[in-house]
Short mmCIF file of N, CA, C and O in Angstrom, two decimals:
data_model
loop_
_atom_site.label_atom_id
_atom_site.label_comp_id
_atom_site.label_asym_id
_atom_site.label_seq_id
_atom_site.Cartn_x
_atom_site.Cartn_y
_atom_site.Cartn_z
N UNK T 1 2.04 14.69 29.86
CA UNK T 1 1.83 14.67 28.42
C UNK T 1 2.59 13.52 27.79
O UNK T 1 2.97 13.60 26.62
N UNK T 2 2.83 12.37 28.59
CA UNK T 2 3.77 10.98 27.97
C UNK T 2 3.07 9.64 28.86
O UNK T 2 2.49 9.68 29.95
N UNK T 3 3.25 8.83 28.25
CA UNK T 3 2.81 7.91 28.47
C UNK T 3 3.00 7.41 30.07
O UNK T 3 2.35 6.72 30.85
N UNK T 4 4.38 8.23 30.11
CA UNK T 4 5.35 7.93 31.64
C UNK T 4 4.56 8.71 33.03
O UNK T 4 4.38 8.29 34.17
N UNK T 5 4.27 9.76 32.50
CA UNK T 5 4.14 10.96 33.15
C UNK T 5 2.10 10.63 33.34
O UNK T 5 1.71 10.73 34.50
N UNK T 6 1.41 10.42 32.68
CA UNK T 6 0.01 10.04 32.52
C UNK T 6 -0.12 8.55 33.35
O UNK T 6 -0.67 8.52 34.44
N UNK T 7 0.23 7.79 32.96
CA UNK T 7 0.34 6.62 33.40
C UNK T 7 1.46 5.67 33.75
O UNK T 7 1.37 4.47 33.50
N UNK T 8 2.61 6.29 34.39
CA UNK T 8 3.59 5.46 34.92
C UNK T 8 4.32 4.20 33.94
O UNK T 8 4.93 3.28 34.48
N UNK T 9 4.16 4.30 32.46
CA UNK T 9 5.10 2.96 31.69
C UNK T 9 6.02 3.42 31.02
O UNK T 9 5.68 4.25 30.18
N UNK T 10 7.34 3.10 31.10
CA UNK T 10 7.97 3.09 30.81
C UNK T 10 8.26 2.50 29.09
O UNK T 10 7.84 1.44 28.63
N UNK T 11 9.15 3.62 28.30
CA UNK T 11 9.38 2.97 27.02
C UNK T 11 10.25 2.82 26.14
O UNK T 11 10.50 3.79 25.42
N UNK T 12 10.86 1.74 25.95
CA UNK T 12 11.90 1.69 25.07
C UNK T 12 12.05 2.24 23.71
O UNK T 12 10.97 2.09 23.15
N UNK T 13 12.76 2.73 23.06
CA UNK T 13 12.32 3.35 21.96
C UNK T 13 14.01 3.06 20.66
O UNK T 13 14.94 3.86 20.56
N UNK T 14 13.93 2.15 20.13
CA UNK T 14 15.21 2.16 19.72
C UNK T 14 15.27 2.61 18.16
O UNK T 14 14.60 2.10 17.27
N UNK T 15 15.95 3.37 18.05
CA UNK T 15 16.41 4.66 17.08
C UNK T 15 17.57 4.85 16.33
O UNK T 15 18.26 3.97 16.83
N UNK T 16 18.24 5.36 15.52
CA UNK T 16 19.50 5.28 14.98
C UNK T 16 19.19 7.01 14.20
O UNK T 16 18.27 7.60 13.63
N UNK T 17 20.58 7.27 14.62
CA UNK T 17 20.53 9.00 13.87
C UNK T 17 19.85 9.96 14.19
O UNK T 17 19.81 10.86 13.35
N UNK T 18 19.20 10.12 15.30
CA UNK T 18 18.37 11.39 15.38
C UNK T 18 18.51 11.37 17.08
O UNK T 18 18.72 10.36 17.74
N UNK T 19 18.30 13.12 17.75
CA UNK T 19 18.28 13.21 18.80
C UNK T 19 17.13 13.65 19.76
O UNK T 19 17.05 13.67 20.98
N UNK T 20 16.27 14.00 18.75
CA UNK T 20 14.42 14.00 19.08
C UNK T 20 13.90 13.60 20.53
O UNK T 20 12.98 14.31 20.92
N UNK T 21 14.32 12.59 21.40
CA UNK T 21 14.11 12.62 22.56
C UNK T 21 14.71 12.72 23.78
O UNK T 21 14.28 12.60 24.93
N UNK T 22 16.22 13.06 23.12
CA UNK T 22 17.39 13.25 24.30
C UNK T 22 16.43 14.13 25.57
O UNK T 22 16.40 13.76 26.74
N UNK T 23 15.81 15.14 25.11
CA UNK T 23 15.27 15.75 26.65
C UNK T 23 14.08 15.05 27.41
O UNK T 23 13.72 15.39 28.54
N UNK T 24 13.68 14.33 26.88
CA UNK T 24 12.54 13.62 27.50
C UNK T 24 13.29 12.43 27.97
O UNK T 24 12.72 12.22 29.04
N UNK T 25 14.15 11.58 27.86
CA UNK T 25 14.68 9.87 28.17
C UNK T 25 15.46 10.40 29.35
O UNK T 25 16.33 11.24 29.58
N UNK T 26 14.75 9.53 29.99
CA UNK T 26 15.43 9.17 31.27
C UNK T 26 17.06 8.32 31.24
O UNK T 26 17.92 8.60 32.07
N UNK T 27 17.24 7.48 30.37
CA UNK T 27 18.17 6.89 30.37
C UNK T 27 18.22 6.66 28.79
O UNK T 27 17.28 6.34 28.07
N UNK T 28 19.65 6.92 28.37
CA UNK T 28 19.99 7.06 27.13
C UNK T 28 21.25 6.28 26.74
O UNK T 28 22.37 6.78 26.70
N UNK T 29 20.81 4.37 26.31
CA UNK T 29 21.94 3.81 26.05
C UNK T 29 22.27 4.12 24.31
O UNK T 29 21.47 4.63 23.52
N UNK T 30 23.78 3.60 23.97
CA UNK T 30 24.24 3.79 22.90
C UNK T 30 24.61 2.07 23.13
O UNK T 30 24.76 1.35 24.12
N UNK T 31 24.70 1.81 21.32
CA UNK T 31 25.68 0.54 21.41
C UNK T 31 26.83 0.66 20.77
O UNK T 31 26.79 1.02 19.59
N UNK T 32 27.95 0.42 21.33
CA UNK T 32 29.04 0.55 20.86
C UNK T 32 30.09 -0.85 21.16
O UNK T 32 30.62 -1.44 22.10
N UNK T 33 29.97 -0.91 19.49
CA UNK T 33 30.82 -2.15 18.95
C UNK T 33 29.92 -3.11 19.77
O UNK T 33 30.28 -3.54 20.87
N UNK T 34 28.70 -3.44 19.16
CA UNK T 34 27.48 -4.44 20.37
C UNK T 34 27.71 -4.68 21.52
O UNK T 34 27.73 -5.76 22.10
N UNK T 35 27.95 -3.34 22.01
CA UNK T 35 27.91 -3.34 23.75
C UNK T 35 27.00 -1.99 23.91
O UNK T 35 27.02 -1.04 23.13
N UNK T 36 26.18 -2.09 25.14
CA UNK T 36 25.59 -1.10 25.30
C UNK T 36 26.23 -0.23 26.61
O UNK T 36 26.69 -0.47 27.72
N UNK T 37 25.91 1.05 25.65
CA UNK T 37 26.73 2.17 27.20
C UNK T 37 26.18 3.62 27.39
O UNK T 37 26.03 4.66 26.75
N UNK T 38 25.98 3.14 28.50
CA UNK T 38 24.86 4.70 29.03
C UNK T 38 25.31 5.82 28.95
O UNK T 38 25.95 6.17 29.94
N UNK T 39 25.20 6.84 27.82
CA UNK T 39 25.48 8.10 27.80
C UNK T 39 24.43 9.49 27.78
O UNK T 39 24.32 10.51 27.11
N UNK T 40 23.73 8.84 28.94
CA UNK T 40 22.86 9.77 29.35
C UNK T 40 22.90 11.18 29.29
O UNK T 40 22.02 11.93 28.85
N UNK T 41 24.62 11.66 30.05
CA UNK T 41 24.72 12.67 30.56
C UNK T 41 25.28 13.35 29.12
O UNK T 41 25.35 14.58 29.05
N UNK T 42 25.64 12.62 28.12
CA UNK T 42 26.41 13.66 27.03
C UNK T 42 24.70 14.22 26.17
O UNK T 42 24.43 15.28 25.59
N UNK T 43 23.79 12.92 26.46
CA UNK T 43 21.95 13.27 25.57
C UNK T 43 21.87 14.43 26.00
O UNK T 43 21.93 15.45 25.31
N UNK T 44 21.68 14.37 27.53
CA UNK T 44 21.10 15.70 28.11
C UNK T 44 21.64 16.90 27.59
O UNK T 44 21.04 17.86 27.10
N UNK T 45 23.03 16.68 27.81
CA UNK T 45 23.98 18.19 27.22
C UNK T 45 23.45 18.74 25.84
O UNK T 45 23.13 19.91 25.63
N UNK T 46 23.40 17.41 24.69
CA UNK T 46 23.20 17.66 23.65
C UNK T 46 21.61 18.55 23.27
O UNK T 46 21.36 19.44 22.46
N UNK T 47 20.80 17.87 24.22
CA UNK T 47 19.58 18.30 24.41
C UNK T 47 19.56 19.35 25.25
O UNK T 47 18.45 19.88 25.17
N UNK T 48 20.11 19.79 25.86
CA UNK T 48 20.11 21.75 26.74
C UNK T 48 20.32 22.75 25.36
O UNK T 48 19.59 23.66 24.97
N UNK T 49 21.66 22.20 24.72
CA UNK T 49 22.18 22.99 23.54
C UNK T 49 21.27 23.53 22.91
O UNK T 49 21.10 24.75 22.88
N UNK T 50 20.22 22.29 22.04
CA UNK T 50 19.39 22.31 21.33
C UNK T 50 17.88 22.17 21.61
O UNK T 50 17.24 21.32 20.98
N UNK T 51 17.42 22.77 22.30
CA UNK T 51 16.21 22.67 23.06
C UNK T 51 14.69 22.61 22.11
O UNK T 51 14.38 23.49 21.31
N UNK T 52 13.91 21.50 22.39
CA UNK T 52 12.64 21.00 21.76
C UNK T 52 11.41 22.43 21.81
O UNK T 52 10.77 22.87 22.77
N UNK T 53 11.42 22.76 20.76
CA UNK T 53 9.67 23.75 20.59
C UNK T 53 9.09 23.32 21.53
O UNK T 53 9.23 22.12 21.79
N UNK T 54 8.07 24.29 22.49
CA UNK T 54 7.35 23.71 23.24
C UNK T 54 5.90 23.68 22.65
O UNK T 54 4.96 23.00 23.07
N UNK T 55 5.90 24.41 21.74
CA UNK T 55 4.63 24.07 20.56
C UNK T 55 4.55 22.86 20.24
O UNK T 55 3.48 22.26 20.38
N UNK T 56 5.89 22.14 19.65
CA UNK T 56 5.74 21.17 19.24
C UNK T 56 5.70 19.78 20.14
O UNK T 56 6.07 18.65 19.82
N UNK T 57 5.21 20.20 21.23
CA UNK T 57 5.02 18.95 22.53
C UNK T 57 3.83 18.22 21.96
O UNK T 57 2.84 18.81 21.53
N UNK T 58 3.98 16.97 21.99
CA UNK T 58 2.78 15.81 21.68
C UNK T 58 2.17 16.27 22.41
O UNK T 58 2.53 16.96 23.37
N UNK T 59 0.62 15.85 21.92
CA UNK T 59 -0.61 15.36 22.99
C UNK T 59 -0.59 15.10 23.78
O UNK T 59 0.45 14.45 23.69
N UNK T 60 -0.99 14.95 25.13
CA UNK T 60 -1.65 14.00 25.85
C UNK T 60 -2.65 12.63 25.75
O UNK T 60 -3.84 12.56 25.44
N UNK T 61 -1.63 11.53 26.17
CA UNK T 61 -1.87 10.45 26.08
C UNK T 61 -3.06 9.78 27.02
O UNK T 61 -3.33 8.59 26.88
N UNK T 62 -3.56 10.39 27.72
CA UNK T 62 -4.94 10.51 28.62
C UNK T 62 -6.03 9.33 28.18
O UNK T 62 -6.56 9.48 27.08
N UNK T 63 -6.26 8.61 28.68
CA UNK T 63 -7.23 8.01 28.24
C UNK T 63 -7.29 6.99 27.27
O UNK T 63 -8.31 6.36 27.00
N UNK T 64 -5.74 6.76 26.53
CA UNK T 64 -5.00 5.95 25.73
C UNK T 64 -5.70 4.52 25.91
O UNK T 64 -6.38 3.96 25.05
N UNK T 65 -5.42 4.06 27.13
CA UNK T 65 -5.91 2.91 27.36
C UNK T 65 -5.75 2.99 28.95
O UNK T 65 -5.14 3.92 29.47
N UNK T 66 -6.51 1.63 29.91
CA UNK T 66 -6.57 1.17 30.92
C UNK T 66 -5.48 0.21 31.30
O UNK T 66 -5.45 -0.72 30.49
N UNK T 67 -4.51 0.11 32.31
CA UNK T 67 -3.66 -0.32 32.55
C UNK T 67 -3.06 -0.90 34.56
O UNK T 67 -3.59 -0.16 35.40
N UNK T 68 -2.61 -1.44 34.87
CA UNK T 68 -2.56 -1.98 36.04
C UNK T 68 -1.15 -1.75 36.41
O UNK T 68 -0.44 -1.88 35.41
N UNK T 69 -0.50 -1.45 37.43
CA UNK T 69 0.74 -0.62 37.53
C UNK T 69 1.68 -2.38 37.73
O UNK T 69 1.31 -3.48 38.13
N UNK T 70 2.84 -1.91 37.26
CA UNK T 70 3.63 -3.16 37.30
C UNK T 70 5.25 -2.86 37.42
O UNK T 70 6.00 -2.88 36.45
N UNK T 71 5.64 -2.60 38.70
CA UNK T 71 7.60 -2.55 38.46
C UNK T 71 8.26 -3.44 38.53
O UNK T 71 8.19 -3.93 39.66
N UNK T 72 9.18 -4.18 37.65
CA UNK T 72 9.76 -5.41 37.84
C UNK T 72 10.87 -5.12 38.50
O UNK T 72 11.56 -4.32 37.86
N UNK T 73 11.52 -5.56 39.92
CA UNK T 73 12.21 -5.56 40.57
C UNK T 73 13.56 -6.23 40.40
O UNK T 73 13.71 -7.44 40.52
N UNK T 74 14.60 -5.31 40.09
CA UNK T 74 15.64 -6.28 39.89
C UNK T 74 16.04 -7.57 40.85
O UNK T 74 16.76 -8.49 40.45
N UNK T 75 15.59 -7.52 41.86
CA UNK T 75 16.46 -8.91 42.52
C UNK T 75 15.34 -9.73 42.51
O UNK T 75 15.51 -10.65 43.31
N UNK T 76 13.99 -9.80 41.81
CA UNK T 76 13.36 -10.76 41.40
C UNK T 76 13.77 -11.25 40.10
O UNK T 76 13.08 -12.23 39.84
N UNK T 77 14.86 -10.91 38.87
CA UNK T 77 15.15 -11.55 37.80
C UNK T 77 16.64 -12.36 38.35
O UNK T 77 17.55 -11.83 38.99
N UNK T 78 16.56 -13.76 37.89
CA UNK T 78 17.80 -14.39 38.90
C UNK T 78 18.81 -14.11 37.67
O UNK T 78 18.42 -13.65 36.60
N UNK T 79 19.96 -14.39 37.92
CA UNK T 79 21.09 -14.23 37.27
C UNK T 79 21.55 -15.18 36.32
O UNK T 79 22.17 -14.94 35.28
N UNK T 80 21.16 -16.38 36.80
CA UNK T 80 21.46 -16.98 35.65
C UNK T 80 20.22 -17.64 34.48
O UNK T 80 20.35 -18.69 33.86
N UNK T 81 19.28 -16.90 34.43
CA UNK T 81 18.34 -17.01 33.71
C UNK T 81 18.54 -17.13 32.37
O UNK T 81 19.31 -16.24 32.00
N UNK T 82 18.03 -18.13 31.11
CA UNK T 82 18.31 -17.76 30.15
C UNK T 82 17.67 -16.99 29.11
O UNK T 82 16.47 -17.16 28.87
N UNK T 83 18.31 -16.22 28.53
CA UNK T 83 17.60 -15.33 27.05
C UNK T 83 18.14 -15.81 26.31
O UNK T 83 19.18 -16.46 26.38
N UNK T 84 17.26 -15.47 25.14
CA UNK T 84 16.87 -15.76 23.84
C UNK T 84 16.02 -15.62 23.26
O UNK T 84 14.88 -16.06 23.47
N UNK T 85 16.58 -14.68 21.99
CA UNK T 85 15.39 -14.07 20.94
C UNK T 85 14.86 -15.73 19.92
O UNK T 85 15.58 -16.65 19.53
N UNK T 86 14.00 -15.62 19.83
CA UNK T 86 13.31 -16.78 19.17
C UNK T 86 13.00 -16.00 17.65
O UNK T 86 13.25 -16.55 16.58
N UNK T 87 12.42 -14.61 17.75
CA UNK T 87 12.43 -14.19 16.39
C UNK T 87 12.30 -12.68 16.56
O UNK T 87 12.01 -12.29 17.69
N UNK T 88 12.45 -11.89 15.71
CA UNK T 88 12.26 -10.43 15.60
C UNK T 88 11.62 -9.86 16.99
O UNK T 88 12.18 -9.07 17.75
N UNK T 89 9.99 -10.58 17.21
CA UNK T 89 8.86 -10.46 18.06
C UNK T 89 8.99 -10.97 19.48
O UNK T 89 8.08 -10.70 20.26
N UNK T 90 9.76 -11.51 19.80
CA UNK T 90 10.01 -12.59 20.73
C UNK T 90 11.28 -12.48 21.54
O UNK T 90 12.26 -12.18 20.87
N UNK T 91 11.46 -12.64 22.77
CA UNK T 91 12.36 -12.99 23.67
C UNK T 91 11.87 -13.85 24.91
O UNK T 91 11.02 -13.59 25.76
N UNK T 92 12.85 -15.24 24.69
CA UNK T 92 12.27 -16.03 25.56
C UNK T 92 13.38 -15.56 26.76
O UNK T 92 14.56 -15.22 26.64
N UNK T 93 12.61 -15.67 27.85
CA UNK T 93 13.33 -15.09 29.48
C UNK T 93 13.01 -16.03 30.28
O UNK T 93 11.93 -16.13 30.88
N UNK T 94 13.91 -16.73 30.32
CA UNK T 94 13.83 -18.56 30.87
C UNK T 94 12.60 -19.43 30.61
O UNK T 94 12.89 -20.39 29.90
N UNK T 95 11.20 -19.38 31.00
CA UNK T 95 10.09 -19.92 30.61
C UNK T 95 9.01 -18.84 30.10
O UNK T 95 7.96 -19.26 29.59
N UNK T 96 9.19 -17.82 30.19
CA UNK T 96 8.17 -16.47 30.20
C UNK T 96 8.91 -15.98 28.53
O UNK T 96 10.04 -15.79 28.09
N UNK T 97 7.31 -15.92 27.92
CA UNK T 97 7.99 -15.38 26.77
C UNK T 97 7.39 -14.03 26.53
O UNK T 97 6.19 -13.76 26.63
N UNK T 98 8.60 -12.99 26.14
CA UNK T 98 8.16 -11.93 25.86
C UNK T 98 7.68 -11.34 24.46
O UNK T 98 8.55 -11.26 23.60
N UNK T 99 6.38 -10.92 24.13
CA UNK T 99 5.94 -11.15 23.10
C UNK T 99 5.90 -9.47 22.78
O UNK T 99 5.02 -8.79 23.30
N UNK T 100 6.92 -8.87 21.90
CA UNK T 100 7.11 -7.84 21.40
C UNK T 100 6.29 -7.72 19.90
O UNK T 100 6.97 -7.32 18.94
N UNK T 101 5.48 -7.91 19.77
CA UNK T 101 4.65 -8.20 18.41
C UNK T 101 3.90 -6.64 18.32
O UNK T 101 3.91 -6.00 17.27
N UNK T 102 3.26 -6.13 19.59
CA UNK T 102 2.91 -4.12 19.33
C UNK T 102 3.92 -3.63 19.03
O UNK T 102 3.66 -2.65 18.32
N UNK T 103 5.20 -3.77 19.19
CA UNK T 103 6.04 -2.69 19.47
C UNK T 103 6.93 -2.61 18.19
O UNK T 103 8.11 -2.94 18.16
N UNK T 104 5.90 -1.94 16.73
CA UNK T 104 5.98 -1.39 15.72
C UNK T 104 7.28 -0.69 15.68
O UNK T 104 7.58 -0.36 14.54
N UNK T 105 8.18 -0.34 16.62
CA UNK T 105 8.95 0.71 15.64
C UNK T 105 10.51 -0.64 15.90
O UNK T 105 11.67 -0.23 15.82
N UNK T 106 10.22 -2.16 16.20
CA UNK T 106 11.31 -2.76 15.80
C UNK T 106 10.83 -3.11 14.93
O UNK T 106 9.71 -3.61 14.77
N UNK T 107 12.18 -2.74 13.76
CA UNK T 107 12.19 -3.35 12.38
C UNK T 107 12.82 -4.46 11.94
O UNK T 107 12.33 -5.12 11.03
N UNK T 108 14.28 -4.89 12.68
CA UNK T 108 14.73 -5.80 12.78
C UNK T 108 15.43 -6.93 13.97
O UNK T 108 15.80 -6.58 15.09
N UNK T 109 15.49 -7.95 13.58
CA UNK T 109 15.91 -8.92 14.76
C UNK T 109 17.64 -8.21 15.92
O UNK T 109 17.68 -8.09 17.15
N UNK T 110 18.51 -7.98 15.11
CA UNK T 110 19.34 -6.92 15.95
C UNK T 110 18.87 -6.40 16.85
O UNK T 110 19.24 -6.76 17.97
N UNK T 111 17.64 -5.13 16.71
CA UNK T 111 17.32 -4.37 17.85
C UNK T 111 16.38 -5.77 19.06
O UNK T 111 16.21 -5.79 20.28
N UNK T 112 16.06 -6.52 18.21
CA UNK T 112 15.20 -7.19 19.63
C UNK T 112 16.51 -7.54 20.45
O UNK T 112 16.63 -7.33 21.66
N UNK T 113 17.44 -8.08 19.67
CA UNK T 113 19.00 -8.99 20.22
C UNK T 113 19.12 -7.83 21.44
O UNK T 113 19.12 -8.05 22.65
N UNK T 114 19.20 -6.81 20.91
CA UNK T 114 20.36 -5.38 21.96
C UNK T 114 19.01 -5.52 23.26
O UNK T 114 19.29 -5.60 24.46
N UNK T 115 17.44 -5.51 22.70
CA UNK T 115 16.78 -5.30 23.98
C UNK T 115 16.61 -6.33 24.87
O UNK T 115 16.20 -6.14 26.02
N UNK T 116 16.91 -7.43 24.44
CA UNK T 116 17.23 -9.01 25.66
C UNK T 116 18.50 -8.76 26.36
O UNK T 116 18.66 -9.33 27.44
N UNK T 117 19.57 -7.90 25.84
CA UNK T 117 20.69 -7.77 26.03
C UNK T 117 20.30 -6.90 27.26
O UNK T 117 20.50 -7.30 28.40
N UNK T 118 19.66 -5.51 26.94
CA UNK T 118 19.28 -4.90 28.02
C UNK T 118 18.46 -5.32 28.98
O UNK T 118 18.37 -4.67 30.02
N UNK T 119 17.89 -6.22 28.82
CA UNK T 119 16.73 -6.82 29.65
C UNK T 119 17.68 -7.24 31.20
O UNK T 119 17.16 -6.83 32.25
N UNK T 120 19.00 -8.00 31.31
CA UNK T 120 19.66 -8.44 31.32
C UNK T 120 20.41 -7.45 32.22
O UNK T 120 20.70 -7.66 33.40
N UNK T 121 20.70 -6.36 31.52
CA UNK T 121 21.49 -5.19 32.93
C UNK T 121 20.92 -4.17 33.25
O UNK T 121 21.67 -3.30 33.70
N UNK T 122 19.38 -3.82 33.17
CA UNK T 122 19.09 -3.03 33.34
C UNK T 122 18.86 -2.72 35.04
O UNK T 122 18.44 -1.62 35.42
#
């Protein structure tokens, strides 16, 4: 019933103030003092406590669209590659530019900054 689970993609989702998907995220960074730090295991807790309606489970994403499976392998991104956000929409990743222009729920250039940042140690 997720995009993950239907069709294998993975999704970033960056948020401020609310805990709405602690039980569903696989990995749950925070930024603190513009550093990012995985506090997965305190989401989950927070999310056992407070457990999601199962009424209120989204749809199924079924049929959403057609897609071609793709895992980017960490020891194919080299290390000293450079990033850089070019604008809100955009992260250039040495010659490959990543064109974040669907991905409606960034509102500002910050969150693209933190997701090149993550791009980077994930």
């Amino acid at each position: 019933a997720s995009l993950y689970a239907d069709h294998g993609i993975s999704t970033v989702l960056v948020m401020g103030g609310s805990g709405d998907y602690f039980d569903v995220a696989h990995v749950v960074l925070m930024m603190d003092a513009f550093h990012p730090r995985d506090v997965t295991a305190e989401a989950k807790a927070i999310a056992a406590q407070h457990p999601y309606p199962a009424a209120a489970t989204p749809p199924s994403s079924a049929g959403c669209f057609p897609r071609t499976r793709r895992i980017p392998k960490k020891a194919s991104v080299p290390l000293d590659v450079k990033v850089s956000v070019r604008a809100q929409d955009t992260i250039q990743f040495g010659d490959v530019e990543l064109d974040l222009s669907c991905v409606e729920q960034i509102c500002e250039r910050p969150q693209t900054n933190a997701l090149a940042d993550w791009v980077l140690v994930a």
